[in-house]
XYZ file of C-alpha atoms in Angstrom:
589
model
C -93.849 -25.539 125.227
C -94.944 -25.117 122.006
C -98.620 -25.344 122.542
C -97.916 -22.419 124.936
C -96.444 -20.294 122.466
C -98.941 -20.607 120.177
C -101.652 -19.675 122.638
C -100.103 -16.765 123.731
C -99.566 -15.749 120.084
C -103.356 -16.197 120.115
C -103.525 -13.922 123.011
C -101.611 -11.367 121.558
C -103.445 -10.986 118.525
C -106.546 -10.822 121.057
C -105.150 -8.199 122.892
C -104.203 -6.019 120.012
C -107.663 -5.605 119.349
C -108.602 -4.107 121.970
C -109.561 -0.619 121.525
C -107.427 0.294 125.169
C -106.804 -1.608 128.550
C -109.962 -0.243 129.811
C -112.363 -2.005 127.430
C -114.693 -4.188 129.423
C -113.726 -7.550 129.969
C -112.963 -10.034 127.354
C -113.131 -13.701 128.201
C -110.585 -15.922 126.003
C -110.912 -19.356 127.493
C -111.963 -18.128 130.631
C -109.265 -16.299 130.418
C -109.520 -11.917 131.755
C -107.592 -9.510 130.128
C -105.774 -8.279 133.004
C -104.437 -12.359 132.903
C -103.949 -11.675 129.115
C -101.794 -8.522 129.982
C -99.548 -10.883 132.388
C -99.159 -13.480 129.114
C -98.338 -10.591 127.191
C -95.287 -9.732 128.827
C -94.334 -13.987 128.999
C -94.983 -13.505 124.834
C -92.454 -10.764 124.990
C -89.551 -12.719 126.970
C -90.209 -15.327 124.088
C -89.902 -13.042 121.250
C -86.536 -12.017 123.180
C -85.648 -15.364 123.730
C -86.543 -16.346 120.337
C -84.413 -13.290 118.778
C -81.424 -14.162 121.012
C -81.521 -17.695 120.034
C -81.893 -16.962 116.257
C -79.987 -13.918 115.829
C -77.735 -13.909 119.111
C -75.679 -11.404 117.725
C -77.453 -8.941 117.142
C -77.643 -8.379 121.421
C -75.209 -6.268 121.133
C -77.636 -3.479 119.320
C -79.597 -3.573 123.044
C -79.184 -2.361 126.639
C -81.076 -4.189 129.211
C -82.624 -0.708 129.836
C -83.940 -0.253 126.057
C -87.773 0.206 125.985
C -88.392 -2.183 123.130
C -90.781 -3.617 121.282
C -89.153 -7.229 120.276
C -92.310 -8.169 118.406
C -91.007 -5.265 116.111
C -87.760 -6.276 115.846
C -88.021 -9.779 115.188
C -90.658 -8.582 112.371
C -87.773 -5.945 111.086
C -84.837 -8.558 111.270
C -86.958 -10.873 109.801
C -87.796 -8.148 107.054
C -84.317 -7.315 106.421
C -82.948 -11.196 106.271
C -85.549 -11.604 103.241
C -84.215 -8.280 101.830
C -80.838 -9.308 101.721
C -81.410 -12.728 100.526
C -82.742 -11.034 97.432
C -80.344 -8.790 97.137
C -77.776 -11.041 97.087
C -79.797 -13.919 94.611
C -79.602 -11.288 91.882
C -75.956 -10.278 91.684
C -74.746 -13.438 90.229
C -76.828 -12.588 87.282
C -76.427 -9.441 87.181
C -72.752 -8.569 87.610
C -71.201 -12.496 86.621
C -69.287 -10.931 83.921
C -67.850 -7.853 86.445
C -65.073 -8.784 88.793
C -66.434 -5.970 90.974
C -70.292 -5.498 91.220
C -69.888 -1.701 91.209
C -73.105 -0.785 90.674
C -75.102 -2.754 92.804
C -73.623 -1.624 95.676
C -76.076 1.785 94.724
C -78.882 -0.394 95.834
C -77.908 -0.909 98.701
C -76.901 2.309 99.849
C -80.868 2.799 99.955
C -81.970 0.073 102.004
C -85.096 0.331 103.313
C -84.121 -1.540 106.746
C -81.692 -1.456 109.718
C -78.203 -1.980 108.092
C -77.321 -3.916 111.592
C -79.842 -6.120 110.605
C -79.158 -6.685 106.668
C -75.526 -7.369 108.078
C -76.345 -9.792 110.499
C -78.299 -11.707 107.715
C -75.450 -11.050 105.213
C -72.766 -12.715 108.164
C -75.442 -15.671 108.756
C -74.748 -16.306 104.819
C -71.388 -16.306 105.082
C -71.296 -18.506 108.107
C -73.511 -21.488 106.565
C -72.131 -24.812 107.503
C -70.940 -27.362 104.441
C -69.657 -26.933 100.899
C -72.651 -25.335 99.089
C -74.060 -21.677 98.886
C -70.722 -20.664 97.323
C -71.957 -17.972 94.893
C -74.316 -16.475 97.655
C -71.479 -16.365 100.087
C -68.970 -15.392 97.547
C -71.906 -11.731 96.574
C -72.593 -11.605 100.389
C -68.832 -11.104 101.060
C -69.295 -8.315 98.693
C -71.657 -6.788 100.081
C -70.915 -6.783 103.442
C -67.274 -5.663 102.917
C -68.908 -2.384 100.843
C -71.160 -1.561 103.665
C -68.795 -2.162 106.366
C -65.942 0.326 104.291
C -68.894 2.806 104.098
C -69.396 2.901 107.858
C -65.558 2.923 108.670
C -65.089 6.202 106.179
C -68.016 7.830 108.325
C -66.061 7.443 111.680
C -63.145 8.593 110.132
C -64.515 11.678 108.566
C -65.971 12.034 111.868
C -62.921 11.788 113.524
C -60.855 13.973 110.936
C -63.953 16.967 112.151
C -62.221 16.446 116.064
C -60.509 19.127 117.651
C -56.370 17.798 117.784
C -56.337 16.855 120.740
C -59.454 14.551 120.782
C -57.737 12.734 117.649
C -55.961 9.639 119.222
C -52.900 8.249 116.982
C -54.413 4.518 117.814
C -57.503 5.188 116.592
C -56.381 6.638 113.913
C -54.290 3.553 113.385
C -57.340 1.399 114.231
C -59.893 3.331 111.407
C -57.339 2.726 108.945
C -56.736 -0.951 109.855
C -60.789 -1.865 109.884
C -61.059 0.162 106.359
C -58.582 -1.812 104.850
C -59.473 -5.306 106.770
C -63.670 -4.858 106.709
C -64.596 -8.577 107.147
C -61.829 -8.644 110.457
C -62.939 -8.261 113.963
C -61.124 -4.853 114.468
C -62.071 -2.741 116.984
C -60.816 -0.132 119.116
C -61.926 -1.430 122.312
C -60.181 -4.664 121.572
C -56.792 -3.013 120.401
C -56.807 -0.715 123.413
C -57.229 -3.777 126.131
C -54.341 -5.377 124.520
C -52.274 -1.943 124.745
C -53.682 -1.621 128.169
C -52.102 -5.011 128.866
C -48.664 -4.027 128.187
C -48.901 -0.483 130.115
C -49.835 -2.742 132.979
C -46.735 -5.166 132.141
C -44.862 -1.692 132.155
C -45.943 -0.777 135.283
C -44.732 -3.561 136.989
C -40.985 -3.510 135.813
C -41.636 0.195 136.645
C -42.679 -0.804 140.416
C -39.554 -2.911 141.091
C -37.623 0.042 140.195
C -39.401 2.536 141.116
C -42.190 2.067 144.050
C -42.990 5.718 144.161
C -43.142 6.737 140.642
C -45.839 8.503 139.608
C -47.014 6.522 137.122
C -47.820 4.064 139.031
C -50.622 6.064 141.319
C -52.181 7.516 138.031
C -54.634 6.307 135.529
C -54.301 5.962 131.948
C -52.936 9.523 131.056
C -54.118 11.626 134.072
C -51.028 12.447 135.119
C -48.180 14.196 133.093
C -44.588 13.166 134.349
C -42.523 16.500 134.282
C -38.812 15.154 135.464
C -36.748 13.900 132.687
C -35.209 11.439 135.032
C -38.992 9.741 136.007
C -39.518 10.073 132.091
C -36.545 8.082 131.593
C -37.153 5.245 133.795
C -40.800 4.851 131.819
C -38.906 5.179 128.789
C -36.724 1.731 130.188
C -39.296 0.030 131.080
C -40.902 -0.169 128.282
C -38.195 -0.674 125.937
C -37.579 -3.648 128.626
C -41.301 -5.147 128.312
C -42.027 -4.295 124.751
C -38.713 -5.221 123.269
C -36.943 -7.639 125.584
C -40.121 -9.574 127.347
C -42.667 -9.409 124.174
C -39.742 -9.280 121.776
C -41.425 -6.780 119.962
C -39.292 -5.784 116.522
C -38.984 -4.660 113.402
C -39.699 -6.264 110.017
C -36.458 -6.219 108.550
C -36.716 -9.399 107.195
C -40.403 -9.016 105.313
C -40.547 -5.013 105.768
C -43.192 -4.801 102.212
C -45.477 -6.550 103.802
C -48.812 -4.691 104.421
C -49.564 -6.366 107.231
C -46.896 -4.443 108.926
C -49.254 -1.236 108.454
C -51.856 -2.776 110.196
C -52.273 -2.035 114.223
C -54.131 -5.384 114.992
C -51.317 -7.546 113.226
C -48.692 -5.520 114.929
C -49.874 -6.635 118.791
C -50.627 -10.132 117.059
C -47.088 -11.023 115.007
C -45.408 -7.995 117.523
C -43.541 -6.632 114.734
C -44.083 -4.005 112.261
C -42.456 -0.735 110.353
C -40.989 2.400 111.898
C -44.632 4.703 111.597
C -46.825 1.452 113.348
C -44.521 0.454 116.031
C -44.355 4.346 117.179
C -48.253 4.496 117.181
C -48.127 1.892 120.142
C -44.788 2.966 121.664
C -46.064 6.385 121.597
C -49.474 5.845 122.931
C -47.931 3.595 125.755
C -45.423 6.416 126.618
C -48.627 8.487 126.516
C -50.982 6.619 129.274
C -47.991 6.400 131.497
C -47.701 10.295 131.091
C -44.714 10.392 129.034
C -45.377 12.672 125.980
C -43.768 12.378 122.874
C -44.355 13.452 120.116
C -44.633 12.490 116.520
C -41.758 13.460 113.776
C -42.460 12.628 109.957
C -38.720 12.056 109.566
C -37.795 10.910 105.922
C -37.900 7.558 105.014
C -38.136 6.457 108.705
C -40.754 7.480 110.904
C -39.624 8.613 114.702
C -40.307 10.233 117.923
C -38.826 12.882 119.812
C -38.781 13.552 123.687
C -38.026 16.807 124.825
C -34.813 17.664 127.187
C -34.993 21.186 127.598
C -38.210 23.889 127.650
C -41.773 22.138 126.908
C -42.439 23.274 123.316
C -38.885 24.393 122.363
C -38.268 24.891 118.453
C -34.761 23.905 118.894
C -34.020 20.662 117.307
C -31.098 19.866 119.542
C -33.612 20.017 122.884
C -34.630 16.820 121.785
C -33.950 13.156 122.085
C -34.886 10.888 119.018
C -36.524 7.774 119.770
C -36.449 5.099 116.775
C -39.314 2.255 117.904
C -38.219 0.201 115.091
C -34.437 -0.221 116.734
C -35.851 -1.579 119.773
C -36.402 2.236 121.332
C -33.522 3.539 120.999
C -32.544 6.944 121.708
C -30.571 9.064 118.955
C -29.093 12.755 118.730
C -29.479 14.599 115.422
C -26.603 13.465 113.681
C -27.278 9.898 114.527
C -30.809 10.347 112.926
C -28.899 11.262 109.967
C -26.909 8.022 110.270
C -29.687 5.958 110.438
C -30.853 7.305 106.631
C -27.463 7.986 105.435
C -27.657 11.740 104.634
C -28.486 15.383 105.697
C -31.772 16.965 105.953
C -33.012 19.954 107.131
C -34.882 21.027 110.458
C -38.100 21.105 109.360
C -37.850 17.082 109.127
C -37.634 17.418 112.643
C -40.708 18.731 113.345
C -43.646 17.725 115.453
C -46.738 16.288 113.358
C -50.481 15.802 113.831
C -52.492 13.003 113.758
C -53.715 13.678 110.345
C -50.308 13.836 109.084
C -49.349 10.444 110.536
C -52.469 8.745 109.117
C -51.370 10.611 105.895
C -48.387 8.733 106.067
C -49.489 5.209 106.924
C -52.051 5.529 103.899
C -49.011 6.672 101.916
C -47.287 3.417 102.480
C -50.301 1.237 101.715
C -50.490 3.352 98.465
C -46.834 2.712 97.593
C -47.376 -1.324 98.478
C -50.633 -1.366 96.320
C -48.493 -0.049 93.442
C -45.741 -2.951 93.542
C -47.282 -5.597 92.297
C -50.327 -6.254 89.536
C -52.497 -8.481 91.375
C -56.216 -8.452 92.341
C -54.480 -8.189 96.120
C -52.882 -5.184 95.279
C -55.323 -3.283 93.460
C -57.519 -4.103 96.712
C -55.317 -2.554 98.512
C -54.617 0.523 96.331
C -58.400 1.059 95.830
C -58.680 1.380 99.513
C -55.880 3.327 100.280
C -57.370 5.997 97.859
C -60.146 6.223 99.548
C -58.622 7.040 102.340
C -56.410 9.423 101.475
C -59.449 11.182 99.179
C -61.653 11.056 102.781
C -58.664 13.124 104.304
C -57.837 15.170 101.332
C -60.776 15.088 98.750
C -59.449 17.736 96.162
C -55.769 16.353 95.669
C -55.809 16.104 91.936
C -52.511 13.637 91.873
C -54.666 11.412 93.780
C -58.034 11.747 92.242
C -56.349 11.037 89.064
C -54.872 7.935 89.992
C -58.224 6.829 91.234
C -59.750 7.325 87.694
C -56.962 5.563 86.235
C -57.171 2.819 88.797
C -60.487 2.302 87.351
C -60.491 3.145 83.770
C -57.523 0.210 83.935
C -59.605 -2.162 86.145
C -62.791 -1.462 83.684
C -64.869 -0.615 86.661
C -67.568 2.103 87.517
C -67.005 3.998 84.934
C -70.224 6.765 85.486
C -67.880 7.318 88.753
C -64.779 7.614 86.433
C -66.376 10.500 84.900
C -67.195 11.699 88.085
C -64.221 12.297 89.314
C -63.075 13.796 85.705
C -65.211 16.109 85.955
C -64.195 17.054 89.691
C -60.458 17.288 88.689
C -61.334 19.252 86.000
C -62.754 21.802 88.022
C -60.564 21.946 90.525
C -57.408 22.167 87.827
C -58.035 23.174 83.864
C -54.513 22.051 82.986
C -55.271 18.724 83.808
C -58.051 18.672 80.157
C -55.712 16.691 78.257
C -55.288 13.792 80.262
C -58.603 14.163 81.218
C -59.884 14.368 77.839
C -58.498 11.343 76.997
C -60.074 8.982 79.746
C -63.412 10.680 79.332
C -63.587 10.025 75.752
C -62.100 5.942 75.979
C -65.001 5.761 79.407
C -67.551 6.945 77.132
C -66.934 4.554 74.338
C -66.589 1.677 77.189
C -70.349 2.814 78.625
C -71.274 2.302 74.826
C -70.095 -0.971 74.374
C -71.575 -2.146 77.292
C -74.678 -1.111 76.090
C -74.365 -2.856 72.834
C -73.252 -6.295 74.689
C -76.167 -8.979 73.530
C -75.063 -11.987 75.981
C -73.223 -14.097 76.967
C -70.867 -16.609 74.769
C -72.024 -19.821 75.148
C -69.559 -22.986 74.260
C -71.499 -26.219 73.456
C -69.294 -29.258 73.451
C -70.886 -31.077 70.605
C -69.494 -28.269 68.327
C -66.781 -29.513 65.643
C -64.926 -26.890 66.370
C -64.627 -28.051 70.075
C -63.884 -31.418 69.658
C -60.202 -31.237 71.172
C -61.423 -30.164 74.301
C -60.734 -32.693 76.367
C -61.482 -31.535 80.227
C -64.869 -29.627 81.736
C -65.682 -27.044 83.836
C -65.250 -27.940 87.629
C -63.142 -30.527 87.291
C -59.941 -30.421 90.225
C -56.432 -30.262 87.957
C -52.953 -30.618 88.690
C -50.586 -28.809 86.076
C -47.443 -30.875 85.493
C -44.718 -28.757 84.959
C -45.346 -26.291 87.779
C -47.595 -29.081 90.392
C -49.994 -26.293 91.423
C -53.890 -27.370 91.951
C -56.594 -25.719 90.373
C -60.003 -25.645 88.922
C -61.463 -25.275 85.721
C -63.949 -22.208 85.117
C -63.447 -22.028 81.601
C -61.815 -23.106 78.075
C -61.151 -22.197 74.501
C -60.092 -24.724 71.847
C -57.188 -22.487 71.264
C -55.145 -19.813 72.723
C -57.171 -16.882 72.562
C -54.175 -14.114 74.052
C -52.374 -11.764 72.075
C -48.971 -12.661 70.299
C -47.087 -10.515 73.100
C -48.736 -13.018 75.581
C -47.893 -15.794 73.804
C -44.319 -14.693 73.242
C -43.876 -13.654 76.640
C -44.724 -17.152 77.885
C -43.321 -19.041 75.243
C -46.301 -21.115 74.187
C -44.586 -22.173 70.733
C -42.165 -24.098 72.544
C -44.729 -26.591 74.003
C -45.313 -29.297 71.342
C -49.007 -28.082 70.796
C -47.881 -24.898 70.898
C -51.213 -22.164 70.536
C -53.262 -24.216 68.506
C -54.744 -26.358 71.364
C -57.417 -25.975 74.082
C -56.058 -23.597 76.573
C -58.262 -23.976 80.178
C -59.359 -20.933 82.109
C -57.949 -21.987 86.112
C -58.808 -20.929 90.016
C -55.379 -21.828 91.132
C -54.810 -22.558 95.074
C -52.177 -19.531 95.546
C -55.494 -17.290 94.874
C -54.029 -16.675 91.246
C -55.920 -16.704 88.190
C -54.090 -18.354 85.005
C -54.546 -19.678 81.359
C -52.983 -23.372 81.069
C -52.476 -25.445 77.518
C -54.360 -28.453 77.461
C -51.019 -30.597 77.429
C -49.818 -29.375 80.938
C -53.306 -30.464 82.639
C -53.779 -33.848 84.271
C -56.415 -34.632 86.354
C -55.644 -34.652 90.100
C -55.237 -38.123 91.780
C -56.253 -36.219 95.183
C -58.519 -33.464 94.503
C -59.564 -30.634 97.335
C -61.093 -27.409 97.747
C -59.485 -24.567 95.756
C -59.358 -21.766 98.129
C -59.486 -19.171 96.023
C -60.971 -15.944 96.672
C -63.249 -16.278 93.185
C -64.328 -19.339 93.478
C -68.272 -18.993 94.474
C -68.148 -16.920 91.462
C -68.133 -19.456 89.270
C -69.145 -22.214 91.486
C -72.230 -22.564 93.937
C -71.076 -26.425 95.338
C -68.260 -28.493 96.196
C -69.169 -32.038 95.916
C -65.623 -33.340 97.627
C -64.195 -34.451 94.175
C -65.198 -31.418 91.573
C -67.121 -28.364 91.759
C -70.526 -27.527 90.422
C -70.874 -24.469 87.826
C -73.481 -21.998 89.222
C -76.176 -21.299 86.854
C -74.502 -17.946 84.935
C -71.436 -20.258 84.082
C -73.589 -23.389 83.309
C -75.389 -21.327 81.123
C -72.291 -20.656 78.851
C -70.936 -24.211 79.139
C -74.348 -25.757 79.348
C -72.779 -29.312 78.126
C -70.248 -29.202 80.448
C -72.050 -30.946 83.615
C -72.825 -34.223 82.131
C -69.330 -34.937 81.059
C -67.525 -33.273 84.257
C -69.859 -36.342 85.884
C -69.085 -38.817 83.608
C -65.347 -37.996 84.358
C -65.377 -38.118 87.845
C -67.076 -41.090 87.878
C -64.790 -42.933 85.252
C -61.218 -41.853 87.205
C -62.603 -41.866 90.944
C -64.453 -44.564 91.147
C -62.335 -46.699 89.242
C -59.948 -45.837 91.798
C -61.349 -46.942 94.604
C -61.761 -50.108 93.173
């Protein structure tokens, strides 16, 4: 087989030399070019062969009708895997001391290739079998979730540009979901199949009740269902399926949770808040040709069905459906109930799709804000950018953004960006303002004047107390969590309120001790005296989001410092070795 390929490589190359297919005949091992022409098209089934096989899934890209040329693909794919690669060697060394490779991700937004491509070599990366190629996987993950984020906020700026009613509340629900879960496989052909799957569960409780509903002789949507009674029984049925079959509910229990926000989660864990389990009970309603409508009530999101005259501004026409109680139906005042005071009829009111993403960003805002972890700042980074792609000139928001990042220490030319834009937009705002441009500036500077990195040699008196290494696996006795060592100072190096805060002079040590840098297993990053370390009797993987960016290898007993952390603790190696080796294999003994 292989012999073949390579002669009809050989033939290739033979044929592409010829000046056109009437050039007089060439003989290549008795071999005519009309023959050639035949092996030509067996050399391009291989290519295709040889691209499914390597790349299978990149398929997808193609339609059996495509005219293409897979010699020029495979050459492109190959192209753009080599591009990547490089792309992603350099970050480590480039942005080890950033937490978030901010300006990096401007080379990539000019890549000279087929993004499909760069991301199908960036997901090979990240799929790599074994314990090694942690730092590369660690900057592809990067990577790939910037580029992904940057196609999602395309398609829903796209969608945003829609006429209203070409703006479907799921995938608006969906657009959100994928921006905020990049590296997920999220898509809206997926969520609708599953949604489809209950309107066909539905439909059945709706046949034993109803043989001759209309419902039931329509498609998805084509047919609207004008008699309240026929809307009702659609209205029971689902409540039945969704809520007594699927035991669909509401996250009383864990409502903070952002995961309740997010569409795909809902239909997998079948439980959410009030504004994500009336996306799907409203959309079901809606391919059954029951319309209701959205209403932005205070603190708990509903929908109304109308009773009276189609488009009727009177409140009282309506029937209030709350998703989140299991679909029930409430009057006014018992909408009032459920929040415990009055409000006025414009909280009534119908709402468009915009507004309802509006409002699901909203709560992913108000969840990023709760807590101070990397997890959360995630989340609130991405929520601004959503709610800047809907409404780029809302200066409250814009302002949080530069905040978000002045405090985070990240992209700071873009901090000043968006100064200047709110700026413009309001010239009261020049105080505040003033003050972040001025403490950005003097960060850019002192970036610039940074000479290297800090580098800790062991054999230093003044390190002489330290008594683990980098990458060795930990167990801390007082609170029995597992972690890793990425770094270490031979004595508390935090501020007095830190220290006070966590009462460090009450350990016997107290501050003046080597304190250990530590990849915890709960994803948490924390600074541990030397006196509550031991080494771990049965040490695993850490799986912590940072790890490969410290670490490119885990050997099955310790990790192995990449080359921008070996470089600061360049002693470090020998004796992590000479430790394992000591306690483990003793052990086994």
């Amino acid at each position: 087989m292989l012999e073949s390929v390579i002669a009809l490589v050989y033939t290739f190359k033979v044929v592409l030399c010829l000046d056109s297919v009437s050039a007089p005949q060439v003989t290549v091992s008795n071999t005519t070019v009309s023959e050639v022409l035949s092996d030509v098209e067996i050399l391009m089934n291989v290519f295709t062969y040889v691209l499914s096989c390597r790349w299978p899934s990149l398929l997808k890209y193609y339609s059996h009708t495509d005219s293409v040329s897979w010699l020029e693909e495979y050459k492109a794919r190959h192209n753009a895997g080599l591009e990547a690669q490089r792309i992603v060697a350099s970050f480590s060394k480039r942005f080890f001391s950033e937490h978030v490779p901010c300006d990096g991700f401007s080379d990539i937004e000019t890549l000279g290739c087929p993004s499909h491509f760069f991301e199908d070599e960036l997901m090979c990366i990240l799929n790599m079998e074994g314990r090694k190629g942690l730092t590369w996987k660690y900057y592809a993950k990067k990577i790939l979730y910037f580029l992904r984020q940057q196609n999602i906020l395309k398609n829903l700026k796209e969608y945003l540009q829609r006429p209203t009613d070409r703006q479907s509340f799921l995938e608006g629900a969906v657009l959100i979901d994928q921006y905020c879960n990049p590296l997920s496989d999220i898509c809206l052909k997926g969520v609708q199949a599953q949604v489809d799957d209950i309107t066909d569960k539905v439909r059945k409780v709706l046949r034993t009740k109803n043989p001759r509903h209309p419902s039931l002789a329509s498609k998805a949507g084509e047919v609207l269902v004008s008699e309240v009674e026929l809307q009702r029984q659609v209205l029971d049925a689902m409540n039945c399926v969704l809520y007594e079959q699927l035991k669909y509910k509401g996250n009383e229990l864990d409502y903070y949770n952002s995961l309740n926000s997010y569409i795909h989660q809902v239909l997998i864990r079948r439980t959410g808040i009030p504004i994500s389990l009336s996306v799907l009970y409203l959309t079901i309603a809606r391919q059954l040709g029951v319309r209701l409508e959205p209403v932005n009530f205070p603190s708990h999101f509903l929908l109304r069905w109308c009773q009276g005259k189609e488009g009727s501004t009177d409140i009282f026409d309506y029937t209030y459906i709350d998703a989140f109680g299991k679909g029930k139906q409430l009057t006014v005042k018992e909408c009032e109930y459920l929040i415990g005071h009055h409000v006025t009829e414009e909280f009534y009111g119908v709402v468009t799709s915009k507004e309802v993403l509006q409002r699901m960003v909203g709560n992913l805002l108000n969840l990023g804000k709760r807590e101070s972890t990397d997890q959360s700042y995630q989340l609130l980074r991405d929520s601004l950018d959503l709610y800047l792609a809907m409404y780029p000139d809302n200066v409250q928001h814009l302002m949080l953004q530069a905040r978000l990042y002045f405090h985070l220490g990240i992209w700071p030319e873009k901090v000043l960006d968006i100064l200047q834009h709110i700026q413009a937009l309001d010239p009261s705002q020049h105080g505040a303002v003033g003050y972040l441009v001025q403490h950005t500036l003097e960060h850019i500077e002192r970036r610039k004047e940074e000479v290297g990195p800090e580098v800790k040699h062991r054999s230093d008196e003044k390190h002489k107390e330290v008594c683990f290494s980098i990458g060795l696996i930990m167990k801390h006795k007082r609170y029995g969590y597992n972690c890793v060592i990425y770094g270490w100072d031979p004595a508390c190096m935090m501020g007095h309120e830190w220290i006070r805060n966590m009462n460090v002079h009450s350990l016997p040590h107290g501050p003046h001790q080597p304190f250990y840098n530590v990849l915890v297993e709960d994803g948490s990053c924390r600074y541990a005296a030397q006196e509550n370390l031991e080494y771990n009797s049965e040490p695993r993987e850490i799986p912590h989001p940072d790890i490969g960016r410290y670490f490119s290898e885990f050997t099955g007993i310790h990790y192995l410092a990449n080359t921008e952390l070996e470089i600061r603790y360049p002693e470090d190696l020998e004796l992590t070795r000479a430790t394992v080796q000591k306690i483990y294999s003793s052990g086994k003994e």
